[in-house]
XYZ file of C-alpha atoms in Angstrom:
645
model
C 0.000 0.000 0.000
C 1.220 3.327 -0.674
C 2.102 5.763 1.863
C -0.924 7.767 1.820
C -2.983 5.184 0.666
C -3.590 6.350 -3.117
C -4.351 3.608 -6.296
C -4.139 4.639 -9.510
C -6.453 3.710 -11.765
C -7.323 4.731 -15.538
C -10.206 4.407 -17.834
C -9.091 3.544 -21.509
C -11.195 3.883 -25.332
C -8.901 2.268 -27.531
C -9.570 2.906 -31.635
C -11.473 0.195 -33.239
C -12.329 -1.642 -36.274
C -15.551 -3.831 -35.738
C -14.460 -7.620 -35.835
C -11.254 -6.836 -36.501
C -9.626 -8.380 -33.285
C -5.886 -8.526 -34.259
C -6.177 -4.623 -34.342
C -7.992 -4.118 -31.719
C -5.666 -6.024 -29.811
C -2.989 -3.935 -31.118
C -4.274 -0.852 -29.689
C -5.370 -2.259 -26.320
C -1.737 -3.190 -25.739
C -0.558 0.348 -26.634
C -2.932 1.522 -23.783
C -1.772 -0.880 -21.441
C 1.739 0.262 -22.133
C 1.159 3.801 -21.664
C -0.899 2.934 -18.248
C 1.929 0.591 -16.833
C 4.500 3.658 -17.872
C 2.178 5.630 -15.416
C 1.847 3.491 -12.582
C -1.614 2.917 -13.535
C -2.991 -0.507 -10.996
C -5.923 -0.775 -12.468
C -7.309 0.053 -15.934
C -10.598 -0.752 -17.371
C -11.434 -1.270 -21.170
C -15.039 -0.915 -22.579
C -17.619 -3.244 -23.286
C -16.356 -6.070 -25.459
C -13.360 -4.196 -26.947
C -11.667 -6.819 -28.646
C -14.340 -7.273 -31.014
C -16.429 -4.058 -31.081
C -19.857 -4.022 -29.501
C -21.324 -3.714 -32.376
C -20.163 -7.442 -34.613
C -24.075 -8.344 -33.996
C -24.630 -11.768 -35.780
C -21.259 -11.861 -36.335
C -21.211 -13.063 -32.814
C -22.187 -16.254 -33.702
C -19.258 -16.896 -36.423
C -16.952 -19.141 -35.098
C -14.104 -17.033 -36.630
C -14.721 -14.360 -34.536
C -14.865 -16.692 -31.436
C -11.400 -18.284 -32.774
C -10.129 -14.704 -32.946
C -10.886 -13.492 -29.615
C -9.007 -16.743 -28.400
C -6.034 -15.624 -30.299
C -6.307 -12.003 -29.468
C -6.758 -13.014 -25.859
C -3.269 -15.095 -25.836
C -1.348 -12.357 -27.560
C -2.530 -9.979 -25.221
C -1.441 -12.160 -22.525
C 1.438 -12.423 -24.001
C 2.829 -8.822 -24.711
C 1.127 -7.606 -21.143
C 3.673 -10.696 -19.051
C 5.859 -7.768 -17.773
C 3.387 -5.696 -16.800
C 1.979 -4.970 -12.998
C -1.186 -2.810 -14.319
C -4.865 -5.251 -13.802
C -6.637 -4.587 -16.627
C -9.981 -5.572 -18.002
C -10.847 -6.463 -21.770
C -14.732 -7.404 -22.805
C -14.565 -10.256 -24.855
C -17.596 -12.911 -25.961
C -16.330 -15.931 -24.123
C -18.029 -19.513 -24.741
C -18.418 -21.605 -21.502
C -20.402 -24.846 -21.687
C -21.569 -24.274 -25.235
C -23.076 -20.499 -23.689
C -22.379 -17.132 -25.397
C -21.233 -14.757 -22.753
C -20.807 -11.055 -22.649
C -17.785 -11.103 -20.744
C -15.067 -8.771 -18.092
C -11.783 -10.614 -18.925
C -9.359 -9.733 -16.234
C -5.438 -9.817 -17.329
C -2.417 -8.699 -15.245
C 1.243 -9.755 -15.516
C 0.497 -12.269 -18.074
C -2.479 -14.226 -16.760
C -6.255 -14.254 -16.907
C -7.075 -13.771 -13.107
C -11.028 -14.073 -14.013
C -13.725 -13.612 -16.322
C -17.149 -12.290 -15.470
C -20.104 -12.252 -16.957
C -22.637 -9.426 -17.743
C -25.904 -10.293 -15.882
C -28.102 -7.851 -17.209
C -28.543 -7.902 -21.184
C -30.800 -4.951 -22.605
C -33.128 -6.132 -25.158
C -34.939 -3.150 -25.578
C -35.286 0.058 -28.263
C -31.584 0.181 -30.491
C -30.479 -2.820 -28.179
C -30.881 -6.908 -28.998
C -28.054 -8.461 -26.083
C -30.258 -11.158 -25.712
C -30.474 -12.226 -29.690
C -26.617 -12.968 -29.190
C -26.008 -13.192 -25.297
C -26.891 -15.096 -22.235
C -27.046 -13.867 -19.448
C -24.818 -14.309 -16.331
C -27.175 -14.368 -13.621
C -26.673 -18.243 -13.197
C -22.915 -17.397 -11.635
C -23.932 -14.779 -9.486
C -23.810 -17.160 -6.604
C -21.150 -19.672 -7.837
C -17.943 -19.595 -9.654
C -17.394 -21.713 -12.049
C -14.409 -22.420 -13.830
C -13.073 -22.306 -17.275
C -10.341 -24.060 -19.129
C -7.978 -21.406 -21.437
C -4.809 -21.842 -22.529
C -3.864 -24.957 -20.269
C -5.050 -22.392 -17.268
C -8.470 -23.437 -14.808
C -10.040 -19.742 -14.513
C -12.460 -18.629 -12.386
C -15.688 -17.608 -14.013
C -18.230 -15.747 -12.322
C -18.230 -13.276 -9.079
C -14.844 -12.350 -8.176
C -13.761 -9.537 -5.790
C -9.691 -8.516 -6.877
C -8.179 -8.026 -4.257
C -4.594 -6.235 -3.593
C -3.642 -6.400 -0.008
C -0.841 -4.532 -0.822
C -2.709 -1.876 -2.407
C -5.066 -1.542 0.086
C -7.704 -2.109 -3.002
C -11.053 -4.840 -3.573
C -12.021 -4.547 -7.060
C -15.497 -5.260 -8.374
C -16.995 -5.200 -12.055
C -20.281 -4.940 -14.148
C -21.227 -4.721 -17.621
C -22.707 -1.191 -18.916
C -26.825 -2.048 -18.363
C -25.897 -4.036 -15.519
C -25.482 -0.360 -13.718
C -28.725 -0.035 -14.813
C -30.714 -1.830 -12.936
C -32.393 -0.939 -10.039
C -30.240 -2.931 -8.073
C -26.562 -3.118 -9.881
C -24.180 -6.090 -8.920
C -21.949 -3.467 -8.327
C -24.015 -2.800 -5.109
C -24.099 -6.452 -4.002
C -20.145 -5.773 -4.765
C -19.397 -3.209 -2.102
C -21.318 -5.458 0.574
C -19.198 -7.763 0.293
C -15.786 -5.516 0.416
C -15.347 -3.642 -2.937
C -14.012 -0.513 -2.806
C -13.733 0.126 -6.750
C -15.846 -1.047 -9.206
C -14.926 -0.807 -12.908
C -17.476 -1.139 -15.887
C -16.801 -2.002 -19.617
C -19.512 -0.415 -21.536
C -20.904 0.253 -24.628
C -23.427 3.269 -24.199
C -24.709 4.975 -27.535
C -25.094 8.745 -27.677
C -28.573 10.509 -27.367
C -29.438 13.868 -26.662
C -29.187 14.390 -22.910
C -28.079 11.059 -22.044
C -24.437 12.510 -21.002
C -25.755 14.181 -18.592
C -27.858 10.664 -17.288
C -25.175 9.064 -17.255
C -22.974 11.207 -15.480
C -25.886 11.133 -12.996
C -25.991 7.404 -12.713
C -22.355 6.825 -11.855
C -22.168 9.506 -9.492
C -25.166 8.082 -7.489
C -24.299 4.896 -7.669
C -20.243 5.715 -6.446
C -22.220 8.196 -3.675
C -24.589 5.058 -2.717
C -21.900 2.514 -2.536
C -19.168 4.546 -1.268
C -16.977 3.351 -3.488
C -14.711 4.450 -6.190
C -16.703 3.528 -10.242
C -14.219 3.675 -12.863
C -16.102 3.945 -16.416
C -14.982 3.466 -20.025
C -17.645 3.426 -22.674
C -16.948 2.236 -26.520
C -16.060 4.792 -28.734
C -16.628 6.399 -32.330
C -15.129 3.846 -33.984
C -17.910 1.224 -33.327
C -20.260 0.384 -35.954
C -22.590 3.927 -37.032
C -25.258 1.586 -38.525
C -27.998 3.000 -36.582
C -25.847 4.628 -33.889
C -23.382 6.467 -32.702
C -20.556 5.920 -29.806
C -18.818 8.713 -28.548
C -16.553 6.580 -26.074
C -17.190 8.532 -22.734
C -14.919 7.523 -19.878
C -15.112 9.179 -16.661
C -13.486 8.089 -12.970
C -15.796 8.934 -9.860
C -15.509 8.749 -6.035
C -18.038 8.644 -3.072
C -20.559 10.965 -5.248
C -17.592 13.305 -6.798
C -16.515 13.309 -10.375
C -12.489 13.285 -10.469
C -11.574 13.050 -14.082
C -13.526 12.559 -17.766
C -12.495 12.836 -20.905
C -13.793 14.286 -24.187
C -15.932 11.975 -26.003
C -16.118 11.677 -29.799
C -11.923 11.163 -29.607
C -10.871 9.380 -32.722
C -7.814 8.694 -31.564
C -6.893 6.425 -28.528
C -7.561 8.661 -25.237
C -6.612 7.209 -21.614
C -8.011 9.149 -18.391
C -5.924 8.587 -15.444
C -6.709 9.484 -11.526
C -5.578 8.450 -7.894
C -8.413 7.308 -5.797
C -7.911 8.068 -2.280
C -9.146 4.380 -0.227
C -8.589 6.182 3.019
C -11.438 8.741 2.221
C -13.601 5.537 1.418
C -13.401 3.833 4.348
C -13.643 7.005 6.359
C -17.188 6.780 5.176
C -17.823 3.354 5.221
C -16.768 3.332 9.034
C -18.962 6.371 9.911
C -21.949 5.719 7.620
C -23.920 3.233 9.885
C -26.578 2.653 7.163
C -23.669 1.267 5.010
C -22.763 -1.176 7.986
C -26.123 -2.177 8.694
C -26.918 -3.023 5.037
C -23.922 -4.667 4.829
C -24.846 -6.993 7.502
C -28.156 -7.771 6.755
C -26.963 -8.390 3.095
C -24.547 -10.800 3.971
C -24.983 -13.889 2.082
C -26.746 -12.883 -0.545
C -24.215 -13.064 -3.350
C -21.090 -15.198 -3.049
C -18.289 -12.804 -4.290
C -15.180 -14.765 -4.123
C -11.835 -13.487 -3.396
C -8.897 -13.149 -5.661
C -6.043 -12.001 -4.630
C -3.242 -9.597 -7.053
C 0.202 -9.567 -6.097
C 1.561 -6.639 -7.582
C 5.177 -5.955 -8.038
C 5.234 -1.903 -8.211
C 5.944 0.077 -5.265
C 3.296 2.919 -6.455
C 4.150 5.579 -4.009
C 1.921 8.521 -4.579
C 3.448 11.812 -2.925
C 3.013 15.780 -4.063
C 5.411 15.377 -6.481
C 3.533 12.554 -8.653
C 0.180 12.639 -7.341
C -2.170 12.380 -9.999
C -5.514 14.052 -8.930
C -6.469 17.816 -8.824
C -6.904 19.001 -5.308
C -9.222 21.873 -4.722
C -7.789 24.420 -2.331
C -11.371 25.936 -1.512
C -13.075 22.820 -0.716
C -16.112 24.425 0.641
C -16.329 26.613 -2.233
C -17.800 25.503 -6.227
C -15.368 25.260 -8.895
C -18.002 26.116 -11.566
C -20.019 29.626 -11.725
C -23.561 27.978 -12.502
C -22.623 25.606 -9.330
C -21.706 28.540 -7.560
C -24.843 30.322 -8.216
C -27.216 27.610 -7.283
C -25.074 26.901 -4.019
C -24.617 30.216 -2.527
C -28.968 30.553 -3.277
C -29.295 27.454 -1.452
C -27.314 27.897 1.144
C -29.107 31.535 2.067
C -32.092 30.234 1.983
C -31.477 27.288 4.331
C -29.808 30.422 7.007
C -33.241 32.201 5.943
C -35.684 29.210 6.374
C -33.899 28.374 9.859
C -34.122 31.633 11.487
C -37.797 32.322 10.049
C -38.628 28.637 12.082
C -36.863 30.997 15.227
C -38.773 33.657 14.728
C -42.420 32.039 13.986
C -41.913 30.206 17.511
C -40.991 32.372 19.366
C -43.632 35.168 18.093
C -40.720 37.844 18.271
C -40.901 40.633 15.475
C -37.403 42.381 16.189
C -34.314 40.674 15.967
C -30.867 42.399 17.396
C -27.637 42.150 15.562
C -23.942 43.733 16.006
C -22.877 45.024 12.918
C -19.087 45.683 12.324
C -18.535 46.539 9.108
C -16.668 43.102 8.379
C -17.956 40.203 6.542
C -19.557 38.085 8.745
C -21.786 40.671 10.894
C -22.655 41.875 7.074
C -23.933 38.340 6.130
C -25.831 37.777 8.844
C -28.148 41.283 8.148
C -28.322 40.252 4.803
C -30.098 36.685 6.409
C -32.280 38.820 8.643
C -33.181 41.409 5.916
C -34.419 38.706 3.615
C -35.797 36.843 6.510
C -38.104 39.581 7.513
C -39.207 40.157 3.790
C -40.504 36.564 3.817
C -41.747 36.536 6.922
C -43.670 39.897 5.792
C -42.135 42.093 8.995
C -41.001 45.407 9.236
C -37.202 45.912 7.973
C -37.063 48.705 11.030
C -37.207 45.943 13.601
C -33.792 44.671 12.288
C -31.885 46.640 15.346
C -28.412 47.076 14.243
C -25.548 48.166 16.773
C -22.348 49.649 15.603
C -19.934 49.930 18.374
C -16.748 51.666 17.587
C -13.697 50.856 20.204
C -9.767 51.301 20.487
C -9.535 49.707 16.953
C -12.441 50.949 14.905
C -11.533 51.838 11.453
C -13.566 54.775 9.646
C -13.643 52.278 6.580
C -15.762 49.495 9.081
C -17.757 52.181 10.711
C -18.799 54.052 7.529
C -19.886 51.106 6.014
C -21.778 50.085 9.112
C -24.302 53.203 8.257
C -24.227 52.604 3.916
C -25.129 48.652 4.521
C -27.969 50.019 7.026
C -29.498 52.822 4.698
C -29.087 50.392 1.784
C -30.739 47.272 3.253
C -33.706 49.548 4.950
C -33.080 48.879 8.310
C -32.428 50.442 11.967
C -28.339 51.245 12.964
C -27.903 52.425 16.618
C -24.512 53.690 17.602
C -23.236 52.663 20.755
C -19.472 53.784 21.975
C -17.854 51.245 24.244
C -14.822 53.450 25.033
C -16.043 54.500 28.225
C -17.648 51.433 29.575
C -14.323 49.857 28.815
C -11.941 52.210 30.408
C -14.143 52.123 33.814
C -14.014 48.196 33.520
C -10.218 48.075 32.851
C -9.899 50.011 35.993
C -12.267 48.665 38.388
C -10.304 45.250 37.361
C -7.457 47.127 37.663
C -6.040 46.016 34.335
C -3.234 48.399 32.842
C -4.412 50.072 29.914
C -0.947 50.258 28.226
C -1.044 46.232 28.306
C -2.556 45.562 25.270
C -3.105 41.816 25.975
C -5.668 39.433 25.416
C -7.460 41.139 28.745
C -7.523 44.200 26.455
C -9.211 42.799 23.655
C -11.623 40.444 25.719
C -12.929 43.237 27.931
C -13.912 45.133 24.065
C -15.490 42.150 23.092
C -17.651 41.222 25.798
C -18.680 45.139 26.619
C -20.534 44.168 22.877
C -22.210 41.522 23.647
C -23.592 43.293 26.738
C -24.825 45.598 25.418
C -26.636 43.405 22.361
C -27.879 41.288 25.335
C -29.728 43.682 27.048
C -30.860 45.910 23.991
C -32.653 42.042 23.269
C -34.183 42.056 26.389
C -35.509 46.012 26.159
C -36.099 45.363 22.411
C -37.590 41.613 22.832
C -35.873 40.083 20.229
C -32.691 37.549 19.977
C -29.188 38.076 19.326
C -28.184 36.892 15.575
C -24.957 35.670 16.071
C -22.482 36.473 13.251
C -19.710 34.203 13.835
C -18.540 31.559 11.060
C -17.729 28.186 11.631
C -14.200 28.786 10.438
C -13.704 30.936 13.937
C -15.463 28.146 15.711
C -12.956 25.629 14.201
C -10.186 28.293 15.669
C -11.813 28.899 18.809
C -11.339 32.909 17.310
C -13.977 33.698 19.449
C -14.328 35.685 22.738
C -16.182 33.000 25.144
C -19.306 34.374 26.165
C -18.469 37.183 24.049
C -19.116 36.998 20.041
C -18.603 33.298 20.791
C -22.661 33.907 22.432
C -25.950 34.817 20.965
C -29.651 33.763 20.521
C -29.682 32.204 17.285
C -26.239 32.171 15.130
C -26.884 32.080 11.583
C -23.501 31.640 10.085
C -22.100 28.873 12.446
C -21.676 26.530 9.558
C -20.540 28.882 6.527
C -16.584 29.013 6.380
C -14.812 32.107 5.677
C -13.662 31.559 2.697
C -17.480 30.313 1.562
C -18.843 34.122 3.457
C -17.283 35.851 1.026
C -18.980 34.392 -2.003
C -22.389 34.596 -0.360
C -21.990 38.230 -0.062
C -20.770 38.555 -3.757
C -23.126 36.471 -5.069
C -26.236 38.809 -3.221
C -24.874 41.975 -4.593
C -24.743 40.629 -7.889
C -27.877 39.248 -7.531
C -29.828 41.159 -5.452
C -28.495 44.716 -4.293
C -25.950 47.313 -2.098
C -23.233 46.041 -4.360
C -21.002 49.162 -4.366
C -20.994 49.261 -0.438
C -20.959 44.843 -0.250
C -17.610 45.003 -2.665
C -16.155 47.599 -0.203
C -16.790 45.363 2.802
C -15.090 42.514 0.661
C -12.194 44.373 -0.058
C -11.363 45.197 3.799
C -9.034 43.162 5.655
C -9.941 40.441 7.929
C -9.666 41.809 11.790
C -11.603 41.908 15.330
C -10.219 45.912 15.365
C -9.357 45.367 19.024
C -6.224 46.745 18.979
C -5.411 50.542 17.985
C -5.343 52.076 14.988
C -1.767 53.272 13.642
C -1.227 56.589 13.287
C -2.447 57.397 9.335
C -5.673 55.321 11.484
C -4.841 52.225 9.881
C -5.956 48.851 11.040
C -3.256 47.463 12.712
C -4.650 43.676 13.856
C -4.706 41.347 11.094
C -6.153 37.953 12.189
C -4.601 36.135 9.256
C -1.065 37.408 10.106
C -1.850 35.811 13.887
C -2.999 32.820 12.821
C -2.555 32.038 9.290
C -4.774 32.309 6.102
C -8.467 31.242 6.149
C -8.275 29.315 2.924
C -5.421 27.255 4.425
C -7.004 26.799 8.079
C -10.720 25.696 5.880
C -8.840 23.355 3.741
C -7.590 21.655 7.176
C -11.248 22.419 8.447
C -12.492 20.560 5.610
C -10.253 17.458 5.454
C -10.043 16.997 8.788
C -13.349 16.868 9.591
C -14.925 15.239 6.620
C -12.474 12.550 6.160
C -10.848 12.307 9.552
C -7.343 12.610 7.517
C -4.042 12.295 9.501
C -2.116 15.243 9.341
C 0.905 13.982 7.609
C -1.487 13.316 4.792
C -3.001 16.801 5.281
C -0.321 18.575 4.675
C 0.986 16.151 1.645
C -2.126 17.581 -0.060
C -2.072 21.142 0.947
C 1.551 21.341 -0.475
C 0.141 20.129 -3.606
C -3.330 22.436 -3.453
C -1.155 25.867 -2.668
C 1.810 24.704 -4.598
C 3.986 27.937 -5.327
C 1.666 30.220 -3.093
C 3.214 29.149 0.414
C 6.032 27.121 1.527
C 6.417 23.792 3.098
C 7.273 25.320 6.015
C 4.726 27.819 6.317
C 1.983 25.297 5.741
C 3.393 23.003 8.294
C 3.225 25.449 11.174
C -0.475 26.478 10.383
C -1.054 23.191 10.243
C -0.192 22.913 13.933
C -1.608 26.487 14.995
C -4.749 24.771 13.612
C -4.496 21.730 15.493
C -3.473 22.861 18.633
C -6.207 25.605 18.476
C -9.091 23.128 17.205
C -8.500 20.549 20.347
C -7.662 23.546 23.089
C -11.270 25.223 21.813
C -13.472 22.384 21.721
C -14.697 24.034 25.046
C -16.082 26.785 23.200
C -17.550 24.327 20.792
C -19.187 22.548 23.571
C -21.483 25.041 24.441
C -22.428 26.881 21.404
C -25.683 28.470 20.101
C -28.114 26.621 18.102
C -27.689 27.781 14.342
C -28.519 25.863 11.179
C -26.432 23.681 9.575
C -26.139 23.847 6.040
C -23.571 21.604 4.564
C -20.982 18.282 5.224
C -18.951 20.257 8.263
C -20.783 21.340 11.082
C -19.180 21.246 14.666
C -22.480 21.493 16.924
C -21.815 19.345 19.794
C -25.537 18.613 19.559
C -25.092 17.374 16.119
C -22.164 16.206 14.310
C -19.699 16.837 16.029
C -18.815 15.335 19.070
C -15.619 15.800 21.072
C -14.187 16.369 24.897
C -13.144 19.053 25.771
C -10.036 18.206 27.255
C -8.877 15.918 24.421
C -4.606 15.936 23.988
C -3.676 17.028 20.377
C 0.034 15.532 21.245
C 0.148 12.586 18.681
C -1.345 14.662 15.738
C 1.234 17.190 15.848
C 4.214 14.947 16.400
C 4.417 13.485 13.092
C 3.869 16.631 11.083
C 7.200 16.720 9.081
């Protein structure tokens, strides 16, 4: 098994002339060639690619047969020095039956051959004219005499101990079924599933399809690895356009273009420790897969590979988003950030209707998160049909108050239509600093605290004069930090942003000024640097507290966030792949310290955690100790820092 637990796998669409199996063959060993060059383990072919899909009665000529027995052998043959598993479809004949079959070769040997079970005979397709179907080895292997060899034919399960990897296959319609083998498969171990196929183009069936295999990876948990026949099949009646893609746990990771007329090979590294992450955690999964158990007889086979295949930065083969929480794609960005809003929107409308409260008080600080949080009440109170007045905004300016924050305190207010109070917590603080008798000059963590708290106060009792909650503004990327004053910002009635990350805010914001309104003033708020203002303003009045020069940049600390949490990934892994998601932006070095600043902080703030405000939660990562996230407080982050090289 590699280091961090990678396999590399591949999807191949070889170029074709129908029947012709000695070329065919040709080209599938070029493939196979270029995969073992690239440490490919496992590479699937489509659906019977050493004849075409598309011989139709041609099946049945025993020179065809004859062929396939020949182009099986030489492929055997030139493939002996190779360590990549690969499947081929090939008709096989077993006890005078014509089977659409999975013929699995690596390092010169036929490990298996599986049948397709389910044969569509329906519309453009006629399997069953030519095929039968497997469904009588579902529950048995048989075996089969080839080339002096006893092969098992049926249900097999490959399975590389070594690679950490338990490979199961199906045959194109077999996937569509409304129960696949593929999901029998996974309950009895698989963790990949390939499938040969030959799937003709329609209009809108890319998209189907796409939709299929994702599910089906996302149901199973599993990694599905698909390679469809190409152009160069038979255009009769239809047309191939030799799609391929490679999918894990519900997440596309690489496809190619189809309609390639020339041999095309997608290549990805599936990550088995995200896998069984999921498999461990998703209960559902375990119970299914016990009371499953014994309904299909999936036999083991076991691959002895000969590669080392370590995956590191360097040759890691797999594009690693460094804003996990955030869409790659506009339109997905577009539908995500409306979604998300109106989950914070529908969960504090639920707040408001029981409660019977028509205010609602909020600190607003001219930063991001105090911004997206009136921007949930504002549209809250238009669907609820309330007043926009009864949104009670505070502004209180202290030691480190900038003029940019505090002007744009008043333009979000006027733009958005609701009330902005002004309350000055100078005073209040200097008479607390002395009756604690806490030196004003020391500009310590007393100093910002006392600020902080004096805020929260006040927003308190305005909510009891004002009868309405607290919105709390904090995100859950300060909750991961513990960045958070306890029983200061860390506190409030209802906290609307407690699962959106800071580096998803941001987005949110742009995408309602773009979409709704107050962009000039929105873009401004954007465009101002990331601080509590608790410390004093330099002399040009300046902010002079940065939180990301403290602790390190939000995208970093999210990415952690994100793996950590979602996939319970060790940190030596962690920061493998956030050397290879900021490549060039940061240093090793610099990653590896934020990586412990984040660690340390995430375990010594759990406290905080423990006794947060209820707030809704609106995607994968949510860290409400009521909910998902369940930790003690006094939990020693020793062993996951020691490591960290």
């Amino acid at each position: 098994m590699s280091k961090y637990n990678f396999v590399r796998v591949g999807a191949a669409v070889p170029k074709l002339k129908v029947a012709n199996v000695d070329y065919n063959v040709d080209e599938i060993i070029e493939l196979v060639k270029e995969a073992d060059e690239k440490d490919v383990a496992i590479l699937t072919f489509p659906e019977l690619s050493i004849t075409g899909y598309t011989c139709a009665d041609l099946f049945f000529q025993k020179k065809l047969i004859t062929d396939v027995q020949n182009g099986l052998k030489k492929l055997i043959e030139a493939t002996r020095d190779l360590d990549t598993l690969y499947a081929v479809g090939a008709p096989i004949v077993f006890n005078d039956v014509l089977y659409n079959c999975a013929v699995v070769i690596h390092k010169g040997e036929i490990q298996g051959i599986q049948p397709k079970v389910f044969l569509p005979n329906y519309d453009e397709f006629y399997d069953k004219r030519w095929f039968t179907s497997g469904k009588d080895h579902i529950n048995k292997i048989s075996y089969i005499q080839m080339f002096g060899e006893t092969i098992p034919f049926g249900n097999l399960i490959y399975t590389s101990e070594r690679l950490g990897y338990k490979l199961g296959i199906e045959v194109c319609e077999d996937l569509w079924a409304p129960i696949p083998p593929s999901s029998n498969k996974v309950l009895e171990g698989a963790n990949i599933i390939i499938n040969l196929s030959a799937s003709s183009e329609l209009i809108g069936k890319i998209n189907y399809r796409r939709n299929l295999i994702k599910t089906q990876s996302a149901r199973c948990i599993c990694a599905y690895i698909y390679a469809s026949a190409g152009v160069h099949e038979s255009t009769t009646d239809l047309v191939f356009g030799g799609y391929s893609g490679i999918y894990e746990n519900g997440k596309l990771l690489k496809e190619n273009n189809r309609f390639d007329r020339e041999n095309n090979i997608i290549i990805s590294d599936i990550d088995i420790d995200i896998l069984t992450h999921d498999r461990i955690k998703n209960k559902t999964f375990a119970d299914n897969k016990e009371m499953d158990s014994g309904n299909s007889d999936d036999a083991t086979w076991f691959i002895e590979h000969a590669k080392e295949y370590e995956i590191n930065t360097k040759t890691l083969v797999r594009n690693i988003n460094k804003t996990p929480f955030v869409p790659r794609d506009n339109a997905d960005m577009t539908e995500r950030c409306e979604e998300i809003f109106n989950i914070q929107v529908a969960g504090l409308a639920k707040r408001l209707e029981h409660t019977g409260e028509k205010k609602v008080v909020l600190g607003l600080s001219g930063g991001s998160d105090s911004t997206l949080a009136a921007l949930v009440c504002k549209k809250t109170f238009d669907l609820l049909g309330l007043d926009s007045k009864n949104i009670i905004t505070i502004t209180m300016p202290g030691f480190g108050t900038s003029k940019r924050t505090y002007d744009n305190t008043f333009k979000l207010a006027n733009e958005l239509g609701i009330t902005i109070k002004e309350i000055d917590i100078k005073d209040a603080c200097l008479q607390h600093f002395k009756d604690i008798g806490h030196d004003i000059s020391i500009k310590d963590v007393t100093y910002e605290n006392v600020q902080a708290r004096e805020r929260t106060q006040i927003l308190m009792d305005l909510s009891n004069k004002e009868k309405g909650p607290v919105i709390g503004t904090g995100d859950l990327s300060e909750l991961a930090l513990g960045w958070c004053t306890y029983n200061g910002d860390h506190m409030s009635m209802y906290a609307v942003n407690c699962s959106i990350p800071k580096t998803l805010v941001k987005y949110l914001i742009k995408w309602y000024a773009i979409n709704i309104g107050a962009e000039k003033v929105l873009f401004d708020i954007l465009d101002t640097p990331i601080s509590p203002e608790l410390l004093p303003l330099d002399d040009k009045g300046n902010i002079t507290q940065s939180t990301e020069d403290l602790i390190g940049p939000y995208e970093v600390h999210d990415f952690y966030l994100y793996h950590f949490i979602r996939y319970g990934m060790e940190p030596e892994k962690l920061l493998m792949l956030v050397v290879k998601a900021f490549d060039n932006e940061y240093t090793k070095e610099q990653l590896k310290n934020w990586l412990k600043v984040f660690i340390k902080r995430f375990f010594n703030n759990q406290f905080k955690r423990s006794c947060m405000p209820d707030g809704p939660k609106v995607g994968s990562i949510c860290l409400s100790p009521r909910g998902d996230w369940r930790m003690p407080s006094d939990a020693d982050y020793t062993s996951w820092i020691g490591n960290i090289d």
